Amino acid sequence: MHVSHLSLLAFTASQAAAVTLWATSYGDSGLGYGGVTSLNLDQSATGAYTLTATAFLNGTSSCGDQSSWLTKDSYNDVIYCVDEAWGLANGSITSLKPSANGSLVLFDKETTLASPVATVVYNGGAALVAAHYDTSAVTTWSILPSGGLKAMQVFQYKLTKPGAVPDRQDAPHEHEVILDPTGSFIVVPDLGADLLRIFAINKSTSMLSESSTYSVPAGTGPRHGTFLNTGNATYLFIIAELANTITSYSVAYTATGLSLTQVFISGAYGINVTIPAGAGAAEAILSPDHKYLLTSERHAASFQIANFDPKNSTKIPSDALIAWNIDPLTGKLSNAQRAPAGGMNPRQFSVNKAGTLVAVGLQDDGRVVIIERRGDGSFGDIVASVVVHGSPTSVIWDE
Ligand SMILES: *[C@@H]1O[C@H](CO)[C@@H](O)[C@H](O)[C@H]1NC(C)=O
Ligand SMILES: *[C@@H]1O[C@H](CO)[C@@H](O)[C@H](O)[C@H]1NC(C)=O
Ligand SMILES: *[C@@H]1O[C@H](CO)[C@@H](O)[C@H](O)[C@H]1NC(C)=O
Ligand SMILES: *[C@@H]1O[C@H](CO)[C@@H](O)[C@H](O)[C@H]1NC(C)=O
Ligand SMILES: *[C@@H]1O[C@H](CO)[C@@H](O)[C@H](O)[C@H]1NC(C)=O
Ligand SMILES: *[C@@H]1O[C@H](CO)[C@@H](O)[C@H](O)[C@H]1NC(C)=O
Ligand SMILES: *[C@@H]1O[C@H](CO)[C@@H](O)[C@H](O)[C@H]1NC(C)=O
């Protein structure tokens, strides 16, 4: 009886721990085709994790060879994937249906302006909005009952002259689409124009209208961000790729839109942490318990970590993930931790719902790693890894 009780526990633990993730990748001559990889993360009764690639759809059979971003639409049970399509006239947004075993089935593919790099579902699953980097645009799509898309709006921008960093600010570059906590506004960081573009959502039509713009200092290059609602206050955190800064704004809801007031700014790698030469800050997300802001650096090689080949004693370079404490009363950040990201170029990463594991796509290494998060919110060990096709650009959890 004792034995069967134990084995039942072990069975339940291992069943509960298995989870699907999906990763997009760019095609890379050295690292193989781009596309979408299905991953399975399993935990054995002893606690050991195994990350396995269970299916791969190449770009032709999924969302193109420059797949840059995935969005899970829980309202419609669809995964949206965008193709940045470098060098091609147009990009695409692909709708994929998840199967029970984690594989994905393509059922809709819409041609878009080139260079979509991020999407978010809004208005309770009625619509999707995309940021287009090279084509300086924001496009909106209504989500059909099937989960397929129908084009709605195109907002396309121009600069009258290049920005303070001319080689990167030759044109407006829309980099992400961020839904506010009330579901009423979309904020679009524009890396090229040094703007946060704010759009209001019409909840009866899902149409966006331009509400206002917020200017950041010349040469900042805002890239990604996230909101936090504490119950008493709303904050917006924006990471900037060109100036390598992290900024907190206090957000006020006015009769006409959103009003932002800067309450904190620091170098993106920690307060008083020198910005490594050549670095380009990338991702900024909230921990599920809303206590920490988690960000990533790129091209900095701040750490040397153990080789993933246990027979190889040569260490490999790793960029950092950075954890920041959030003061919920002020929106200010303070240093919590800098930890290895598991390799080079963590363009994007995501945390599981429980807040216990982080999945990181290492674009330069062709690898996805899982890092544990400890009870105190700090990053712990790399607990699993897998080499995928191409250069991983995003990885999300099926939760
Ligand atoms: C992509 O995948 C499809 C379907 O599996 C296959 O027919 C095709 O040959 C693949 N293309 C390349 C370039 O590997
Ligand atoms: C996963 O499910 C899909 C759809 O049901 C099926 O086509 C595919 O063969 C399955 N893959 C595996 C590895 O079982
Ligand atoms: C494809 O790209 C061209 C310009 O490169 C643009 O005019 C056209 O609207 C795009 N097609 C779609 C469906 O967005
Ligand atoms: C939303 O769109 C509808 C239809 O165009 C319009 O009647 C309504 O005034 C709009 N609502 C807002 C808040 O702008
Ligand atoms: C909200 O503000 C009240 C009064 O200042 C404070 O007691 C409470 O802790 C705050 N709650 C949060 C979640 O910040
Ligand atoms: C950063 O440096 C300033 C100036 O030396 C110092 O006053 C401050 O305490 C430092 N803060 C941290 C978090 O290291
Ligand atoms: C050991 O790892 C280093 C760094 O990744 C690599 O350059 C080297 O080729 C590897 N050696 C062997 C024998 O695999």
XYZ file of C-alpha atoms and ligand atoms in Angstrom:
497
model
C 0.000 0.000 0.000
C 2.841 2.313 0.905
C 4.505 1.507 -2.458
C 1.400 2.121 -4.557
C 0.810 5.411 -2.739
C 4.334 6.553 -3.679
C 4.065 5.503 -7.282
C 0.735 7.274 -7.598
C 2.381 10.452 -6.298
C 5.265 10.079 -8.720
C 2.831 9.548 -11.585
C 0.808 12.631 -10.683
C 3.935 14.790 -10.289
C 5.295 13.800 -13.679
C 1.890 14.277 -15.361
C 1.441 17.695 -13.796
C 4.885 18.881 -14.884
C 4.652 18.105 -18.610
C 4.037 21.284 -20.537
C 4.188 22.363 -24.190
C 6.128 25.396 -25.385
C 6.524 26.830 -28.881
C 9.524 28.662 -30.306
C 9.918 30.677 -33.499
C 13.232 30.959 -35.281
C 14.886 32.880 -38.082
C 16.546 30.890 -40.809
C 20.328 31.140 -40.513
C 22.827 29.645 -42.909
C 24.808 28.208 -39.988
C 21.892 27.146 -37.789
C 19.350 25.839 -40.297
C 15.823 26.717 -41.463
C 13.541 29.085 -39.627
C 10.037 28.086 -38.596
C 8.171 26.969 -35.487
C 9.313 24.251 -33.078
C 7.002 22.483 -30.597
C 8.771 21.677 -27.337
C 7.841 19.407 -24.462
C 9.156 20.121 -20.964
C 8.858 17.134 -18.680
C 9.813 16.713 -15.047
C 10.652 13.288 -13.680
C 9.742 12.029 -10.226
C 13.260 12.988 -9.094
C 12.675 16.578 -10.171
C 14.957 16.509 -13.233
C 13.678 18.401 -16.272
C 13.918 17.276 -19.901
C 13.240 19.649 -22.797
C 12.554 17.916 -26.131
C 11.696 19.216 -29.588
C 8.605 17.189 -30.567
C 7.719 18.781 -33.926
C 9.116 21.328 -36.372
C 7.255 23.201 -39.085
C 9.668 24.826 -41.527
C 8.940 28.326 -42.789
C 7.253 27.085 -45.966
C 4.777 25.004 -43.985
C 4.245 27.557 -41.185
C 4.991 31.241 -40.899
C 7.987 31.871 -43.121
C 11.733 31.625 -42.766
C 12.031 34.766 -40.592
C 9.485 33.909 -37.912
C 9.878 36.597 -35.278
C 7.116 36.366 -32.684
C 4.342 34.139 -31.304
C 1.136 35.139 -29.540
C -1.118 32.649 -27.792
C -4.771 33.629 -28.155
C -6.551 31.938 -25.248
C -9.931 33.351 -26.291
C -9.910 31.524 -29.634
C -7.367 28.737 -28.915
C -5.102 29.919 -31.750
C -1.378 30.612 -31.978
C -0.497 33.609 -34.179
C 2.945 33.726 -35.729
C 4.485 36.527 -37.789
C 7.106 36.386 -40.543
C 9.437 39.377 -40.573
C 10.352 38.439 -44.163
C 13.614 40.358 -44.500
C 14.317 41.322 -48.079
C 10.869 40.266 -49.282
C 8.097 42.595 -50.412
C 5.590 41.350 -47.817
C 5.376 39.566 -44.488
C 2.572 37.413 -43.103
C 0.548 36.504 -40.051
C -0.212 32.807 -39.749
C -2.942 31.228 -37.590
C -1.994 27.839 -36.135
C -4.213 25.428 -34.213
C -2.529 23.513 -31.365
C -3.077 19.716 -31.312
C -3.277 17.721 -28.108
C 0.329 16.536 -28.582
C 1.640 20.082 -28.989
C 2.082 20.048 -32.760
C 0.621 22.992 -34.695
C -1.619 22.936 -37.745
C -1.682 25.923 -40.106
C -5.187 27.010 -41.092
C -4.861 30.648 -42.183
C -2.078 32.825 -43.575
C -2.586 36.518 -44.323
C -0.198 38.663 -46.347
C 0.836 41.850 -44.543
C 3.166 44.774 -44.964
C 6.702 43.431 -44.468
C 8.523 43.192 -41.133
C 5.885 42.342 -38.500
C 7.783 41.800 -35.228
C 5.120 41.586 -32.496
C 1.373 41.112 -32.046
C -1.160 41.245 -29.227
C -4.784 40.115 -29.024
C -7.200 42.791 -27.768
C -10.881 43.518 -27.205
C -11.565 40.142 -25.596
C -10.293 38.077 -28.521
C -12.069 40.114 -31.231
C -8.929 41.547 -32.845
C -5.160 41.414 -33.231
C -2.730 44.308 -33.693
C 0.757 44.021 -35.199
C 3.861 46.237 -35.068
C 5.877 46.393 -38.309
C 9.506 47.439 -37.887
C 10.909 48.217 -41.341
C 7.650 49.341 -42.907
C 6.976 51.760 -40.000
C 3.436 50.548 -39.465
C 0.757 49.339 -37.094
C -1.900 47.066 -38.620
C -5.123 45.747 -37.096
C -6.944 42.516 -37.910
C -10.358 41.265 -36.909
C -10.351 37.688 -35.664
C -12.968 35.584 -37.456
C -14.967 32.858 -35.663
C -12.566 30.331 -37.257
C -9.549 32.056 -35.668
C -8.418 33.287 -39.088
C -7.833 36.993 -39.681
C -9.329 39.753 -41.813
C -7.422 42.994 -42.457
C -8.863 46.081 -40.767
C -6.546 49.115 -40.524
C -3.079 50.289 -41.542
C -1.311 53.181 -39.779
C 1.953 53.940 -41.554
C 4.428 56.607 -40.458
C 7.280 58.682 -41.897
C 10.134 60.769 -40.533
C 10.964 64.131 -42.085
C 14.635 63.616 -41.183
C 16.638 60.814 -39.556
C 16.816 60.650 -35.748
C 19.819 61.092 -33.459
C 21.107 57.573 -34.309
C 20.768 57.877 -38.101
C 21.731 54.303 -39.012
C 18.946 52.913 -36.791
C 16.575 55.879 -36.925
C 16.355 56.301 -40.690
C 12.582 55.779 -40.426
C 9.954 55.103 -37.744
C 10.328 51.543 -36.422
C 7.272 50.189 -34.591
C 8.629 47.476 -32.292
C 5.894 46.138 -29.996
C 2.175 46.469 -29.289
C 1.312 46.652 -25.572
C -2.252 46.345 -24.257
C -2.990 48.438 -21.151
C -4.486 46.715 -18.063
C -7.984 48.129 -18.706
C -7.975 46.734 -22.257
C -8.749 50.212 -23.624
C -5.429 51.377 -25.105
C -2.496 50.052 -27.127
C 0.961 51.573 -26.653
C 3.459 51.166 -29.500
C 7.150 51.916 -28.808
C 8.592 53.459 -31.980
C 12.362 52.862 -31.972
C 13.013 55.013 -35.032
C 10.896 58.054 -34.131
C 11.631 58.087 -30.362
C 7.914 57.987 -29.593
C 5.413 56.003 -27.622
C 2.355 55.998 -29.873
C -0.886 55.649 -27.910
C -4.039 54.282 -29.581
C -7.566 54.094 -28.141
C -9.602 50.927 -28.762
C -13.212 51.275 -29.870
C -14.764 48.326 -28.061
C -17.786 48.078 -30.330
C -15.778 47.935 -33.578
C -12.235 46.947 -32.396
C -10.953 49.865 -34.482
C -7.983 51.792 -33.136
C -7.744 55.563 -33.230
C -4.579 57.568 -32.649
C -4.954 59.112 -29.219
C -1.627 60.838 -28.505
C 2.134 60.419 -28.733
C 4.684 60.687 -25.941
C 8.176 61.831 -26.974
C 11.234 60.280 -25.375
C 14.695 61.925 -25.601
C 16.355 61.820 -29.031
C 18.347 58.637 -29.614
C 16.499 56.590 -26.939
C 15.080 53.955 -29.315
C 12.172 52.551 -27.239
C 11.705 48.864 -28.047
C 9.528 46.845 -25.658
C 7.594 47.317 -22.438
C 4.901 46.228 -20.047
C 2.230 47.713 -17.803
C 1.681 47.081 -14.103
C -1.542 47.808 -12.266
C -1.048 47.607 -8.487
C -4.680 48.203 -7.575
C -3.802 51.773 -6.553
C -1.720 52.883 -9.494
C -0.734 52.018 -13.058
C 2.858 52.098 -14.304
C 4.397 51.554 -17.716
C 7.969 50.240 -17.994
C 9.785 50.819 -21.293
C 13.133 49.349 -22.304
C 15.104 51.271 -24.926
C 17.492 49.480 -27.243
C 19.600 52.396 -28.495
C 20.227 54.306 -25.256
C 20.079 51.049 -23.227
C 17.770 52.551 -20.612
C 14.835 51.347 -18.548
C 12.179 53.937 -17.689
C 9.106 53.819 -15.423
C 6.140 56.040 -16.133
C 3.229 56.707 -13.838
C 0.078 56.352 -15.978
C -3.000 58.551 -15.537
C -6.272 57.881 -17.349
C -7.703 61.141 -18.638
C -10.900 62.003 -20.497
C -9.023 61.757 -23.803
C -6.446 59.030 -23.257
C -3.323 58.186 -21.289
C -1.024 60.663 -19.647
C 2.521 59.483 -18.818
C 4.830 60.956 -16.195
C 8.382 59.669 -15.924
C 9.118 58.503 -12.356
C 12.380 56.561 -12.826
C 15.173 56.025 -15.355
C 18.341 53.958 -15.223
C 20.783 52.176 -17.470
C 19.057 48.973 -18.566
C 21.578 46.627 -16.964
C 21.102 47.794 -13.380
C 21.480 50.989 -11.395
C 25.156 52.051 -11.611
C 25.960 49.057 -13.832
C 28.142 50.170 -16.744
C 26.489 49.604 -20.112
C 28.601 47.019 -21.904
C 30.022 48.203 -25.223
C 27.875 47.110 -28.158
C 24.940 46.061 -25.960
C 21.337 46.332 -27.141
C 18.653 45.948 -24.469
C 15.813 43.750 -25.671
C 12.950 42.347 -23.592
C 11.016 43.697 -20.592
C 8.295 41.603 -18.928
C 6.560 41.425 -15.568
C 6.896 38.443 -13.221
C 3.526 36.719 -12.690
C 3.432 37.910 -9.048
C 3.972 41.505 -10.313
C 6.860 42.048 -7.898
C 9.698 42.065 -10.441
C 10.451 43.523 -13.828
C 12.580 41.104 -15.857
C 14.719 42.405 -18.724
C 17.388 41.102 -21.095
C 20.646 42.408 -22.499
C 22.148 41.351 -25.835
C 25.617 41.321 -27.413
C 27.317 41.927 -24.039
C 28.664 38.492 -22.999
C 28.577 39.469 -19.317
C 29.067 35.881 -18.126
C 30.994 32.748 -19.030
C 28.938 29.608 -18.342
C 29.505 25.854 -18.491
C 29.402 24.333 -21.967
C 26.148 22.510 -22.798
C 28.330 19.610 -23.953
C 29.335 18.022 -20.636
C 32.454 16.561 -22.307
C 33.640 20.022 -23.338
C 35.327 22.028 -20.578
C 35.481 25.269 -22.627
C 33.098 27.808 -21.163
C 30.708 29.706 -23.455
C 29.707 33.391 -23.316
C 26.290 34.389 -22.020
C 24.300 37.601 -21.965
C 22.373 38.524 -18.823
C 18.790 38.444 -17.668
C 18.183 41.216 -15.169
C 15.637 41.171 -12.326
C 14.467 44.495 -10.863
C 12.441 44.991 -7.684
C 9.376 47.163 -8.311
C 8.298 49.564 -5.583
C 4.488 49.363 -5.930
C 3.991 52.720 -4.200
C 6.226 54.722 -6.567
C 6.874 52.597 -9.678
C 10.614 52.975 -9.078
C 12.953 50.070 -9.699
C 15.924 48.836 -7.705
C 18.593 46.259 -8.464
C 17.642 42.659 -7.653
C 19.896 40.370 -9.718
C 21.880 39.857 -12.921
C 22.050 36.219 -14.029
C 23.236 34.286 -17.100
C 20.581 34.009 -19.826
C 22.005 30.655 -20.963
C 23.859 31.974 -24.019
C 23.986 34.872 -26.453
C 21.240 37.145 -27.733
C 18.155 36.536 -25.550
C 15.925 38.646 -27.778
C 12.802 37.461 -25.979
C 11.937 35.232 -22.994
C 8.809 34.269 -21.069
C 7.878 33.008 -17.601
C 5.455 30.166 -16.818
C 2.220 30.986 -14.996
C 3.481 29.702 -11.660
C 6.487 32.013 -11.966
C 8.883 29.126 -11.321
C 10.506 28.711 -14.764
C 11.796 31.014 -17.515
C 12.063 29.953 -21.163
C 14.739 31.814 -23.135
C 15.428 31.741 -26.880
C 19.154 32.330 -27.509
C 19.185 33.688 -31.025
C 22.939 33.414 -31.638
C 23.266 29.906 -30.160
C 20.292 28.157 -31.799
C 19.185 26.995 -28.377
C 16.206 27.282 -26.022
C 16.948 26.986 -22.296
C 14.779 26.709 -19.206
C 15.999 28.574 -16.097
C 14.441 28.077 -12.684
C 13.152 30.988 -10.617
C 13.512 30.625 -6.879
C 10.911 31.514 -4.268
C 12.619 34.873 -3.649
C 12.153 35.843 -7.313
C 15.791 35.289 -8.301
C 16.968 33.362 -11.344
C 18.505 29.978 -10.470
C 20.084 27.177 -12.466
C 19.628 26.334 -16.118
C 17.568 23.158 -15.691
C 16.998 22.075 -19.328
C 18.018 23.008 -22.854
C 17.537 21.934 -26.444
C 19.036 22.910 -29.774
C 16.342 23.957 -32.283
C 16.342 24.698 -36.026
C 17.556 28.194 -36.887
C 18.012 31.176 -34.555
C 15.287 31.295 -31.891
C 13.455 34.629 -31.734
C 10.622 33.930 -29.274
C 9.421 31.155 -26.993
C 6.052 30.936 -25.228
C 4.325 28.556 -22.811
C 1.082 26.737 -23.604
C -0.536 27.861 -20.372
C 9.184 22.120 -45.507
O 8.255 21.213 -44.965
C 7.399 20.633 -45.941
C 6.342 19.815 -45.196
O 6.948 18.950 -44.284
C 8.229 19.795 -46.916
O 7.390 19.263 -47.910
C 9.276 20.699 -47.561
O 10.146 19.930 -48.354
C 10.093 21.418 -46.496
N 10.939 22.391 -47.145
C 12.209 22.491 -46.867
C 12.954 23.574 -47.586
O 12.773 21.755 -46.075
C 0.311 14.986 -33.202
O -1.020 15.210 -33.573
C -1.199 15.533 -34.952
C -2.628 15.952 -35.171
O -3.531 15.121 -34.487
C -0.766 14.342 -35.800
O -0.908 14.651 -37.168
C 0.694 14.037 -35.504
O 1.104 12.885 -36.189
C 0.911 13.820 -34.014
N 2.337 13.719 -33.771
C 2.856 12.779 -33.017
C 4.359 12.835 -32.858
O 2.201 11.932 -32.458
C 2.667 44.141 -49.726
O 3.699 45.114 -49.756
C 3.404 46.252 -50.580
C 4.595 47.194 -50.531
O 5.766 46.550 -50.339
C 2.200 46.990 -50.055
O 1.878 48.055 -50.895
C 1.028 46.018 -49.968
O -0.069 46.696 -49.351
C 1.422 44.811 -49.121
N 0.306 43.862 -49.108
C -0.465 43.693 -48.035
C -1.589 42.724 -48.187
O -0.263 44.281 -46.989
C -17.032 53.352 -31.922
O -17.380 53.191 -33.252
C -18.796 53.390 -33.482
C -19.076 52.998 -34.927
O -18.244 53.759 -35.778
C -19.148 54.815 -33.162
O -20.533 55.005 -33.338
C -18.788 55.098 -31.726
O -18.989 56.466 -31.437
C -17.321 54.763 -31.460
N -17.057 54.859 -30.046
C -16.137 55.672 -29.581
C -15.965 55.654 -28.095
O -15.467 56.384 -30.299
C -2.927 51.028 -1.795
O -2.887 52.213 -1.054
C -3.232 52.040 0.323
C -3.306 53.409 0.982
O -2.154 54.162 0.673
C -2.174 51.126 0.959
O -2.512 50.881 2.289
C -2.142 49.811 0.206
O -1.094 49.016 0.702
C -1.908 50.056 -1.256
N -2.027 48.789 -1.967
C -1.177 48.444 -2.944
C -1.430 47.133 -3.582
O -0.240 49.143 -3.281
C 24.629 54.697 -7.565
O 25.664 55.667 -7.517
C 25.311 56.854 -6.797
C 26.455 57.850 -6.962
O 27.637 57.278 -6.587
C 25.048 56.490 -5.343
O 24.645 57.637 -4.635
C 23.934 55.450 -5.282
O 23.749 55.021 -3.944
C 24.268 54.251 -6.144
N 23.105 53.356 -6.172
C 23.210 52.029 -6.269
C 21.932 51.257 -6.238
O 24.277 51.478 -6.385
C 34.099 23.063 -27.123
O 33.301 24.244 -27.006
C 33.862 25.366 -27.660
C 32.976 26.552 -27.315
O 31.651 26.317 -27.693
C 33.904 25.080 -29.155
O 34.477 26.180 -29.819
C 34.736 23.843 -29.395
O 34.699 23.523 -30.776
C 34.206 22.670 -28.595
N 35.119 21.533 -28.725
C 34.703 20.333 -29.085
C 35.746 19.281 -29.142
O 33.530 20.098 -29.338
